[in-house]
XYZ file of C-alpha atoms in Angstrom:
713
model
C 245.763 59.188 230.074
C 248.163 56.446 229.323
C 247.964 53.982 226.339
C 246.956 50.792 228.508
C 244.366 52.691 230.469
C 243.006 54.167 227.051
C 242.790 50.691 225.443
C 241.128 49.208 228.558
C 238.232 51.931 228.521
C 237.776 51.323 224.909
C 237.430 47.347 225.512
C 234.938 48.084 228.272
C 232.904 50.457 226.365
C 232.815 47.976 223.424
C 231.554 44.829 226.019
C 228.999 47.050 227.449
C 227.472 48.710 224.248
C 228.425 46.768 221.274
C 231.643 48.935 220.678
C 229.439 52.148 221.785
C 229.630 54.244 224.899
C 226.127 53.643 226.805
C 226.392 57.360 228.241
C 225.660 60.478 226.074
C 227.840 61.466 223.424
C 230.438 63.898 224.768
C 233.452 65.573 223.502
C 236.683 63.349 224.380
C 238.525 64.886 227.688
C 241.766 66.711 227.088
C 244.816 64.254 227.392
C 246.121 63.980 231.051
C 249.317 62.404 232.029
C 249.276 62.960 235.798
C 249.442 60.105 237.978
C 246.320 60.969 239.950
C 244.279 60.757 236.810
C 245.346 57.557 235.785
C 244.654 56.095 239.094
C 241.170 57.779 238.853
C 240.585 56.116 235.738
C 241.369 52.456 236.769
C 239.240 53.271 240.066
C 236.270 54.154 237.514
C 237.009 50.945 235.819
C 236.611 48.953 238.919
C 233.675 50.406 239.992
C 232.017 49.827 236.291
C 232.955 46.267 236.940
C 231.418 45.905 240.518
C 228.149 47.617 238.770
C 228.058 44.855 235.854
C 228.682 41.965 238.321
C 226.596 42.739 241.684
C 227.452 39.299 242.968
C 230.939 40.221 243.317
C 234.324 38.916 241.729
C 233.554 35.300 242.697
C 230.141 33.153 243.366
C 229.420 31.287 246.398
C 231.236 28.321 245.528
C 234.408 29.951 244.465
C 235.857 30.921 241.040
C 233.475 30.486 238.357
C 235.419 27.912 235.854
C 232.755 28.161 233.162
C 232.760 31.834 232.922
C 236.613 31.739 232.914
C 236.858 29.070 230.378
C 234.599 31.288 228.142
C 236.748 34.313 228.589
C 239.573 32.676 227.969
C 238.422 31.412 224.707
C 237.417 34.683 223.689
C 240.700 35.652 224.791
C 242.436 33.092 222.967
C 240.505 33.754 219.612
C 241.360 37.379 219.587
C 245.259 36.972 220.226
C 245.234 34.119 217.499
C 243.615 36.469 214.985
C 246.326 39.352 215.811
C 249.081 36.549 216.011
C 248.304 35.369 212.444
C 247.861 38.751 210.934
C 251.053 40.080 212.414
C 253.395 36.978 211.270
C 251.661 35.873 207.997
C 250.913 32.348 206.976
C 254.351 31.128 207.559
C 256.797 31.432 210.263
C 260.215 32.599 209.612
C 262.831 30.399 209.699
C 264.833 32.129 212.531
C 262.083 32.287 214.850
C 262.750 30.386 218.289
C 258.907 29.669 219.517
C 258.890 27.867 222.904
C 255.141 27.304 223.036
C 251.928 28.183 221.405
C 249.670 26.596 218.737
C 250.826 24.011 216.139
C 250.189 25.098 212.637
C 251.059 23.208 209.620
C 251.612 25.150 206.447
C 249.084 23.914 203.699
C 250.422 23.160 199.958
C 248.930 25.917 198.746
C 250.420 28.920 199.496
C 246.864 31.183 200.036
C 245.385 28.412 202.350
C 244.666 29.038 205.776
C 246.941 27.212 208.295
C 245.613 23.849 209.700
C 245.886 22.933 213.368
C 247.465 19.567 213.932
C 244.912 17.223 215.610
C 246.765 14.750 217.836
C 243.563 12.862 218.629
C 242.703 12.263 215.031
C 246.322 11.182 214.117
C 246.375 8.619 217.006
C 242.976 7.323 216.075
C 244.169 6.763 212.492
C 247.421 5.141 213.624
C 245.142 3.073 215.968
C 242.486 1.848 212.914
C 245.703 1.184 210.620
C 246.896 -1.243 213.398
C 243.607 -2.909 214.046
C 243.180 -3.420 210.098
C 246.490 -4.805 210.152
C 245.758 -7.482 212.909
C 248.065 -6.059 215.318
C 246.665 -6.918 218.718
C 246.226 -4.467 221.616
C 248.046 -4.100 224.986
C 245.879 -3.595 227.973
C 247.560 -4.467 231.197
C 246.350 -2.869 234.569
C 248.246 -2.652 237.837
C 247.293 -3.960 240.987
C 249.351 -3.328 244.236
C 248.424 -4.424 247.856
C 250.649 -3.789 251.091
C 253.380 -2.446 248.840
C 256.649 -1.833 251.305
C 259.815 -0.715 249.966
C 263.086 -0.058 252.212
C 266.368 1.217 251.204
C 269.749 2.627 252.816
C 269.259 5.800 254.602
C 271.067 7.946 257.298
C 274.292 8.247 255.106
C 275.901 12.044 255.441
C 278.172 13.684 252.658
C 280.641 16.521 254.010
C 282.946 18.716 252.001
C 286.451 17.633 252.227
C 289.011 19.873 253.374
C 292.517 19.641 251.582
C 294.079 17.469 254.216
C 291.102 14.895 253.974
C 291.213 15.199 250.082
C 295.032 14.557 250.363
C 294.739 11.514 252.671
C 291.616 10.005 250.512
C 293.695 10.167 247.402
C 295.905 7.375 248.956
C 293.085 5.339 250.497
C 292.635 2.437 247.998
C 291.408 0.016 250.681
C 288.097 1.941 251.548
C 286.805 2.093 247.900
C 287.876 -1.947 247.212
C 285.877 -2.733 250.390
C 282.831 -0.780 249.098
C 282.924 -2.388 245.642
C 282.936 -5.812 247.391
C 280.283 -5.014 249.598
C 282.214 -5.164 252.695
C 282.281 -1.494 253.480
C 280.298 0.410 256.134
C 276.526 0.532 255.328
C 273.969 3.136 256.387
C 270.696 2.126 258.319
C 267.798 0.539 256.493
C 264.738 3.093 256.201
C 261.280 2.514 255.262
C 260.286 4.585 252.065
C 257.147 3.385 251.456
C 254.805 1.610 253.810
C 251.434 -0.565 253.131
C 250.682 0.876 249.914
C 247.396 -0.299 248.129
C 245.596 0.378 244.984
C 244.704 -0.460 241.568
C 245.116 1.358 238.162
C 242.813 -0.170 235.291
C 243.732 0.100 231.761
C 242.721 3.612 230.401
C 243.055 4.992 233.831
C 245.356 8.108 234.779
C 246.697 8.188 238.113
C 248.056 11.494 239.477
C 251.088 10.891 242.364
C 251.245 14.006 244.871
C 253.384 14.857 247.739
C 256.182 17.134 249.057
C 259.758 16.514 247.791
C 261.089 13.553 249.633
C 257.886 11.905 250.544
C 258.323 8.802 248.074
C 256.608 9.782 245.151
C 259.810 8.850 242.890
C 260.298 5.466 244.835
C 256.585 4.614 244.131
C 256.805 5.602 240.358
C 260.123 3.555 239.931
C 258.615 0.636 241.832
C 255.268 0.586 239.763
C 257.483 0.550 236.590
C 259.174 -2.735 238.245
C 262.360 -0.703 238.934
C 263.450 -2.378 241.873
C 267.063 -2.195 241.746
C 268.877 -0.020 244.377
C 266.346 -1.015 247.372
C 267.215 -3.315 249.982
C 263.909 -4.763 250.136
C 260.567 -4.774 248.212
C 257.630 -6.746 249.627
C 254.023 -6.925 248.775
C 251.880 -8.042 245.893
C 252.287 -6.215 242.610
C 250.486 -7.941 239.806
C 250.703 -6.298 236.274
C 247.646 -8.018 234.641
C 247.929 -11.721 235.657
C 251.785 -11.571 235.891
C 253.483 -10.874 239.246
C 256.347 -8.724 239.200
C 259.121 -11.442 239.026
C 257.414 -12.883 235.928
C 256.862 -9.380 234.428
C 260.641 -8.550 234.068
C 260.566 -10.650 230.789
C 258.609 -7.667 229.652
C 260.765 -4.982 231.125
C 260.005 -2.628 227.996
C 256.284 -2.455 228.747
C 256.451 -0.775 232.382
C 258.776 2.594 231.633
C 259.916 5.109 233.947
C 260.761 8.772 232.997
C 263.080 10.157 234.986
C 263.134 13.793 236.394
C 266.517 14.812 234.630
C 267.060 14.791 230.765
C 269.937 12.328 229.799
C 270.900 12.558 226.140
C 273.776 12.674 223.784
C 274.438 16.428 223.560
C 276.035 16.409 220.075
C 273.017 14.374 218.510
C 270.120 16.299 217.077
C 266.446 15.807 217.870
C 265.978 13.959 214.635
C 268.890 11.471 215.386
C 268.035 11.075 219.125
C 264.383 10.137 218.220
C 265.732 8.001 215.257
C 267.693 6.087 217.390
C 264.933 5.047 219.766
C 262.955 3.984 216.601
C 265.707 1.900 215.119
C 265.686 -0.301 218.301
C 262.176 -0.146 218.694
C 260.282 -0.284 215.150
C 257.813 -3.205 215.666
C 258.099 -6.370 213.398
C 254.688 -6.204 212.479
C 253.470 -2.947 210.622
C 250.256 -1.457 209.231
C 249.918 -2.358 205.552
C 251.803 -0.315 202.918
C 254.132 1.260 205.370
C 257.809 0.712 205.323
C 260.286 0.906 207.887
C 261.659 3.996 206.950
C 258.431 5.674 206.273
C 257.065 4.609 209.837
C 260.015 6.142 211.384
C 259.447 9.237 209.447
C 255.861 9.414 210.272
C 256.389 8.923 214.101
C 259.045 11.351 214.579
C 257.001 13.928 212.548
C 254.039 13.462 214.836
C 255.875 13.712 218.134
C 257.526 17.069 216.883
C 254.271 18.373 216.092
C 252.592 16.883 219.086
C 255.042 18.784 221.415
C 255.534 21.926 219.115
C 259.246 21.321 218.466
C 259.296 21.005 214.771
C 261.706 23.790 214.529
C 264.309 21.967 216.702
C 264.319 18.860 214.230
C 267.869 19.542 213.008
C 269.326 21.008 216.019
C 271.667 19.521 218.746
C 270.336 18.701 222.238
C 272.954 20.393 223.713
C 273.812 19.873 227.592
C 275.692 21.832 230.054
C 278.714 22.610 227.997
C 277.348 22.081 224.534
C 274.765 24.849 223.390
C 271.513 23.338 221.967
C 267.788 23.535 222.360
C 266.120 25.106 225.545
C 265.503 23.248 228.757
C 261.892 22.858 228.183
C 262.528 21.701 224.270
C 264.798 19.214 226.099
C 262.428 17.886 228.337
C 259.917 17.274 225.559
C 262.500 15.390 223.627
C 262.874 13.059 226.700
C 258.814 12.878 226.974
C 258.938 11.820 222.936
C 261.692 9.438 223.432
C 259.693 7.404 226.096
C 256.588 7.644 224.145
C 258.417 5.720 221.499
C 258.826 3.048 223.762
C 255.186 1.894 223.005
C 254.815 0.709 226.638
C 251.540 -0.121 228.422
C 252.441 1.244 231.708
C 254.103 4.610 231.872
C 255.644 6.454 235.080
C 256.248 9.936 234.507
C 258.368 11.806 237.280
C 257.588 15.479 237.267
C 257.878 15.735 233.536
C 256.244 18.829 233.110
C 259.605 20.597 234.861
C 261.018 23.293 232.821
C 257.619 23.533 230.634
C 255.623 26.660 230.511
C 251.654 26.456 231.647
C 250.438 25.865 228.164
C 253.072 23.286 227.298
C 252.520 21.593 230.549
C 248.664 21.219 229.767
C 249.377 19.934 226.255
C 251.519 17.392 227.624
C 248.784 16.384 230.008
C 246.066 16.383 227.343
C 248.234 14.158 224.927
C 248.673 11.766 227.770
C 245.129 11.564 228.262
C 244.146 11.110 224.466
C 246.802 8.284 224.542
C 245.593 6.663 227.730
C 242.010 6.730 226.324
C 242.865 5.447 222.789
C 245.574 2.885 223.739
C 244.235 2.075 227.027
C 247.433 2.424 228.818
C 247.896 2.740 232.722
C 249.511 6.050 233.397
C 251.310 7.273 236.377
C 252.155 10.847 236.713
C 253.961 12.931 239.435
C 253.854 16.672 239.226
C 254.468 19.663 241.301
C 252.050 22.813 241.267
C 249.684 21.326 238.586
C 246.758 23.312 237.532
C 243.196 22.715 237.928
C 242.862 22.075 234.071
C 245.662 19.564 234.290
C 244.364 17.939 237.560
C 241.033 17.548 235.813
C 242.465 15.332 233.371
C 243.334 12.519 235.847
C 240.806 9.996 237.183
C 242.647 9.148 240.606
C 244.659 10.636 242.888
C 247.498 9.071 245.006
C 248.421 11.629 247.896
C 251.995 10.387 249.875
C 253.315 11.692 253.028
C 256.593 10.598 254.183
C 256.015 7.152 252.829
C 252.522 6.840 253.580
C 249.367 6.500 251.584
C 247.128 9.342 252.910
C 244.600 9.242 250.192
C 243.847 7.124 247.165
C 240.745 7.680 245.446
C 238.797 9.619 242.649
C 240.361 12.997 241.723
C 236.749 14.676 242.040
C 236.808 13.531 245.954
C 240.045 14.225 247.021
C 239.310 18.202 248.282
C 236.342 17.072 250.003
C 238.009 14.255 251.854
C 240.949 16.731 253.336
C 238.108 19.140 254.107
C 236.018 16.838 255.784
C 239.191 16.095 258.120
C 239.157 19.288 259.573
C 241.154 21.344 257.025
C 240.497 24.923 256.357
C 239.093 25.185 252.987
C 240.893 27.383 250.466
C 238.579 27.609 247.323
C 241.256 29.750 245.242
C 243.892 27.151 245.461
C 244.177 24.738 243.028
C 243.079 21.052 244.155
C 246.520 19.854 243.758
C 248.549 22.246 245.795
C 245.507 22.063 248.596
C 246.164 18.682 249.040
C 249.672 18.610 248.962
C 249.536 21.525 251.337
C 247.577 19.614 253.798
C 250.684 17.271 254.483
C 252.985 19.858 254.935
C 252.837 21.278 258.575
C 254.175 24.603 257.803
C 251.205 25.139 255.352
C 248.084 23.556 256.672
C 245.654 25.518 258.464
C 242.651 23.946 260.427
C 238.996 25.115 260.475
C 237.348 26.853 263.377
C 237.249 24.522 266.308
C 239.642 22.040 264.746
C 243.617 21.737 265.889
C 246.284 18.981 265.981
C 244.272 17.544 269.214
C 241.365 16.496 267.445
C 242.267 16.394 263.839
C 245.159 14.543 261.890
C 248.417 16.373 262.193
C 251.036 13.703 261.047
C 251.456 10.883 258.291
C 250.410 8.214 260.497
C 247.107 9.965 261.581
C 246.304 10.915 257.910
C 246.672 7.432 257.007
C 244.508 6.127 259.626
C 241.792 8.646 258.670
C 242.100 7.572 255.231
C 241.881 3.709 256.235
C 238.760 4.431 258.266
C 236.859 6.286 255.518
C 234.536 5.116 253.057
C 237.085 6.009 250.354
C 239.218 3.155 251.740
C 236.201 0.734 251.430
C 235.680 1.651 247.965
C 239.251 1.209 246.980
C 239.126 -2.348 248.452
C 235.856 -3.284 246.796
C 237.452 -1.962 243.488
C 240.667 -3.936 244.010
C 238.853 -7.133 244.938
C 236.692 -6.702 241.791
C 239.713 -5.910 239.592
C 241.456 -9.203 240.863
C 238.374 -11.559 240.349
C 238.288 -9.982 237.059
C 241.738 -11.061 235.794
C 240.388 -14.862 235.482
C 237.661 -13.834 233.017
C 240.143 -11.352 230.791
C 242.449 -14.209 229.618
C 241.725 -12.988 226.067
C 243.309 -9.611 226.953
C 246.101 -11.186 228.364
C 246.618 -13.479 225.365
C 246.533 -10.635 223.106
C 249.133 -8.858 225.486
C 251.538 -11.776 224.871
C 250.882 -12.133 221.166
C 251.276 -8.443 220.680
C 254.657 -8.459 222.628
C 255.831 -11.338 220.452
C 254.803 -9.895 217.361
C 256.350 -6.674 217.873
C 259.892 -8.328 217.917
C 261.601 -8.090 214.612
C 263.375 -10.869 212.747
C 266.603 -12.141 214.917
C 265.378 -11.304 218.166
C 264.956 -14.273 220.574
C 261.294 -14.882 221.554
C 262.237 -14.672 225.414
C 264.436 -11.463 224.784
C 262.953 -8.441 226.411
C 264.582 -6.492 223.320
C 262.485 -5.765 220.198
C 265.313 -6.521 218.009
C 268.450 -8.963 217.721
C 271.818 -8.287 219.179
C 273.209 -7.673 215.585
C 270.454 -5.288 214.776
C 271.347 -3.310 218.114
C 275.274 -3.151 217.355
C 274.471 -1.955 213.768
C 271.969 0.931 215.299
C 274.662 1.631 217.782
C 277.366 1.662 215.377
C 275.578 4.317 213.180
C 275.020 6.466 216.392
C 278.466 6.214 217.627
C 279.779 7.395 214.005
C 277.509 10.363 214.138
C 278.797 11.077 217.829
C 282.220 11.043 216.505
C 281.564 13.171 213.284
C 279.349 15.772 214.969
C 281.603 16.440 217.674
C 284.042 18.125 215.433
C 285.925 20.158 218.334
C 287.245 16.951 220.123
C 288.095 15.305 216.807
C 289.978 18.355 215.556
C 291.826 18.387 218.385
C 292.608 14.662 218.533
C 294.060 15.099 214.958
C 295.911 18.209 215.621
C 297.585 16.564 218.762
C 298.426 13.375 217.144
C 300.194 15.348 214.025
C 302.036 17.907 216.231
C 303.442 15.005 218.481
C 304.373 13.040 215.408
C 306.278 15.562 213.994
C 308.050 16.674 217.290
C 308.834 13.063 217.878
C 310.069 12.584 214.390
C 312.199 15.587 214.704
C 313.704 14.440 218.116
C 314.684 11.076 216.643
C 315.570 12.560 213.054
C 317.408 10.034 210.780
C 318.488 7.382 213.127
C 321.485 5.377 212.137
C 321.385 1.761 210.860
C 324.132 0.500 213.342
C 323.872 -0.899 216.939
C 324.736 2.592 218.323
C 321.138 3.764 217.472
C 319.334 0.655 219.180
C 318.715 2.087 222.581
C 317.456 5.378 220.768
C 315.000 2.929 218.360
C 313.720 1.305 221.650
C 312.670 4.688 223.027
C 311.030 5.890 220.111
C 308.878 2.831 219.560
C 308.137 3.011 223.480
C 307.059 6.822 223.405
C 305.010 6.200 220.188
C 303.168 3.298 222.014
C 302.830 5.365 225.158
C 301.476 8.287 223.624
C 298.795 6.425 221.703
C 297.914 4.775 224.794
C 297.409 7.913 226.744
C 295.235 8.999 223.880
C 292.515 6.534 224.890
C 292.861 7.887 228.716
C 289.698 10.092 227.202
C 287.583 6.986 227.077
C 287.385 7.244 230.807
C 285.408 10.205 231.180
C 283.301 9.309 228.137
C 282.183 5.946 230.072
C 281.611 7.729 233.387
C 279.434 10.153 231.440
C 277.741 7.843 229.318
C 276.668 5.562 232.186
C 273.347 7.029 233.031
C 272.237 7.114 229.461
C 273.041 3.191 229.335
C 271.192 2.515 232.326
C 268.261 4.485 230.870
C 268.188 2.579 227.479
C 268.521 -0.858 228.881
C 265.494 0.005 231.303
C 263.589 1.050 228.014
C 264.686 -2.014 226.691
C 266.396 -0.317 223.726
C 269.781 -2.306 223.921
C 271.978 -4.450 225.603
C 275.201 -2.781 227.300
C 277.606 -5.182 225.602
C 276.356 -4.252 222.397
C 277.291 -0.602 222.811
C 280.650 -1.817 223.633
C 281.183 -3.831 220.659
C 279.748 -1.006 218.357
C 282.131 1.527 220.433
C 285.163 -0.734 219.527
C 284.405 -1.115 215.773
C 283.642 2.658 215.328
C 286.413 4.133 217.564
C 288.910 1.986 215.979
C 287.898 2.990 212.498
C 288.723 6.455 213.711
C 291.621 5.381 215.378
C 293.123 3.466 212.698
C 293.473 6.432 210.132
C 294.589 8.715 213.098
C 297.356 6.081 213.951
C 298.205 5.704 210.352
C 298.996 9.217 209.579
C 301.098 9.501 212.963
C 302.957 6.132 212.000
C 303.754 7.510 208.619
C 305.177 10.720 209.891
C 307.013 9.034 212.542
C 308.321 6.132 210.852
C 309.831 7.777 207.992
C 311.228 11.021 209.546
C 313.275 8.644 211.972
C 314.695 6.458 209.159
C 313.346 3.298 210.333
C 313.865 0.089 208.194
C 312.171 0.859 204.581
C 310.448 -2.184 204.395
C 306.353 -2.742 204.295
C 306.518 -5.563 206.644
C 308.362 -3.587 209.144
C 306.357 -0.593 208.815
C 303.145 -2.672 209.297
C 304.254 -4.540 212.227
C 305.204 -1.225 213.787
C 301.614 0.467 212.770
C 299.756 -2.778 214.235
C 301.629 -2.614 217.539
C 300.703 0.960 217.888
C 297.212 0.521 216.950
C 297.019 -2.656 219.410
C 298.059 -0.892 222.265
C 295.716 1.847 221.493
C 292.964 -0.709 221.575
C 293.953 -2.449 224.403
C 294.558 0.562 226.580
C 291.101 1.786 225.242
C 289.347 -1.364 226.684
C 291.201 -0.838 229.848
C 290.316 2.433 230.731
C 286.397 1.486 229.954
C 286.749 -1.259 232.055
C 288.108 0.880 234.805
C 285.083 3.448 234.211
C 282.415 0.568 234.403
C 283.694 -0.978 237.562
C 284.455 2.610 239.662
C 281.653 3.929 241.628
C 282.165 7.552 240.495
C 284.864 9.583 238.679
C 287.025 10.401 241.489
C 287.495 6.375 242.067
C 287.771 6.024 238.408
C 290.682 8.683 237.835
C 292.616 7.459 240.915
C 292.739 3.893 239.857
C 293.626 4.582 236.357
C 296.443 6.981 237.167
C 297.936 4.804 239.524
C 297.840 1.550 237.165
C 299.031 3.156 234.201
C 301.925 4.613 236.142
C 302.561 1.131 237.304
C 302.270 -0.249 233.841
C 304.805 2.450 232.537
C 307.324 1.659 235.126
C 307.129 -2.342 234.644
C 306.829 -2.304 230.868
C 310.349 -3.259 230.357
C 311.804 0.034 229.191
C 312.514 2.157 232.211
C 313.227 -1.113 234.159
C 314.596 -3.888 231.729
C 312.694 -7.141 231.862
C 315.748 -8.892 232.860
C 316.551 -6.617 235.652
C 313.291 -6.578 237.371
C 312.445 -8.024 240.744
C 310.750 -11.535 240.845
C 308.001 -10.019 242.541
C 307.263 -7.823 239.722
C 307.389 -10.349 236.881
C 303.764 -10.804 236.774
C 303.095 -6.931 236.389
C 305.704 -6.775 233.759
C 304.140 -9.495 231.750
C 300.710 -7.900 232.099
C 302.104 -4.567 231.079
C 303.866 -6.224 227.824
């Protein structure tokens, strides 16, 4: 008998007779190793299980959730005991734990580890805020006849080499597209006539097939309407219409499916920057800004069990860092720092294991209950335990609202429409499968001829059901109650105003002033430069090597007019090399654009503040690098040994570097993608080099090129 079968027999005897065998004591059978004997033992175990449970493996109503939870709790206690016994009281520093319970080492070495209680931590923070007089932010969401349209019908083709070669010289089409004069695709309806309400403290699960419109709904419910051609219908955030609620941009946020972070920042630095621009102006008594920052970061890391990644870089496609699941948890923690009252989560459990996904859903449930937020979550393949945490469910099918109502009645609604019940399938998968023509099955006697079979018929069936009447009554009651809840709305206004720090304008959507945004971004940009050691080392190495080569090429130039042209060439190449050094800013601008858009949507900082911070920090690094370059080149070539002449040479090269850095960043901001950005930059820089006055002297240039020469100079 193999080890697994023998262990299973011992466990079965222990449960049946408190550790003893119910049969008369017999001598143990001799060891058997044949496959037939092992199979017979397994069959004996199955037969014994059938005798212990004469009603079968499941009851009449399907899976016994109560019994399953009891068995799971017993198994969890047993595994936890074995795990603690095997690893001791303290986890080793080299362990890479992706999931599991969260334990905190107690001060005394002999004390037992304590489990982190999220609800107690959040409730304690909430009590401290109330004692400090910080007002709550309770805002619900109401939407009626919400219809969203966008551009559709576009096709992308893989280019052949002749097509790519021709497109390289096509500058008219990109310019026409940038000016809005290019060919446009047909307008498509993405969402049609959506209705519903989410009260403060409610969680809504958004279900649907990929491409059905879940992301569009989540973005629009978070008041992020850019990119769509038309958004109609009534959407109210408390008493505020969507247009008026734009002044509270940071109170309705959307967490996208992709994880966008700076790869060279650590987890602590990523969350720390978010707190630098989001620490409220009014804090609980006795808590400093730095103490508040450390407390929030520690709580979030414990909350998602990623304490061991605190000082690890986030990483990305090219830089090794934390795992994909841990990176997803960092994205979740970053959005929670916004302290928004309306949260939209788009498939935020992607990359998480089952237990961590459940912990995330439970954390949202606790936060929603305590802070009365309005939470919208889109999940694929949500487990039954996750599904039971939600109050309502919205099912979307090709832009149609085919169900919106209590989560407990969703399965019964679709079964009542004639779809075949599947008790062993989770409710989320079942209702989503009912919208898939290739997955749904009908009950006996029902078929597409006499049951809903398309998004339109499913929408009609829901609108004619009792659930639709209940929804309309709830929407009407909620809208009527807005006039009687003016105190809650006043508290919301006061809370938003009080969380702004000194220096932030009252009507600004940002929590900190412009100068504080620049300071926080400067600190982050300095860390980004310092921690990208490879790029920094290669930049210095390249600059020194070129300086030595250039100095050797023009070594000890003479003092007469015979070396005048050589000195002009020397200064031109020195300026040109440092101008080309700034070409790397083009890629950085294009790659960092999605992160800037995300932070702008979170109301972290203005994009202009990032520009100013980058200029200051980048030039601090460039000034030292160009100084070393200038010292090597200037004195090896025996230029005029005068301090004024040297610093004029140095400032000329430095100014050229600053100008070209800004030029490449402008190209990156204006270009739709990296292909067009590289195309424009290469052509324009070649034009500048040719007409800068060295290859073609200024007095010899054509009259038509005088303007470009002036710009190049």
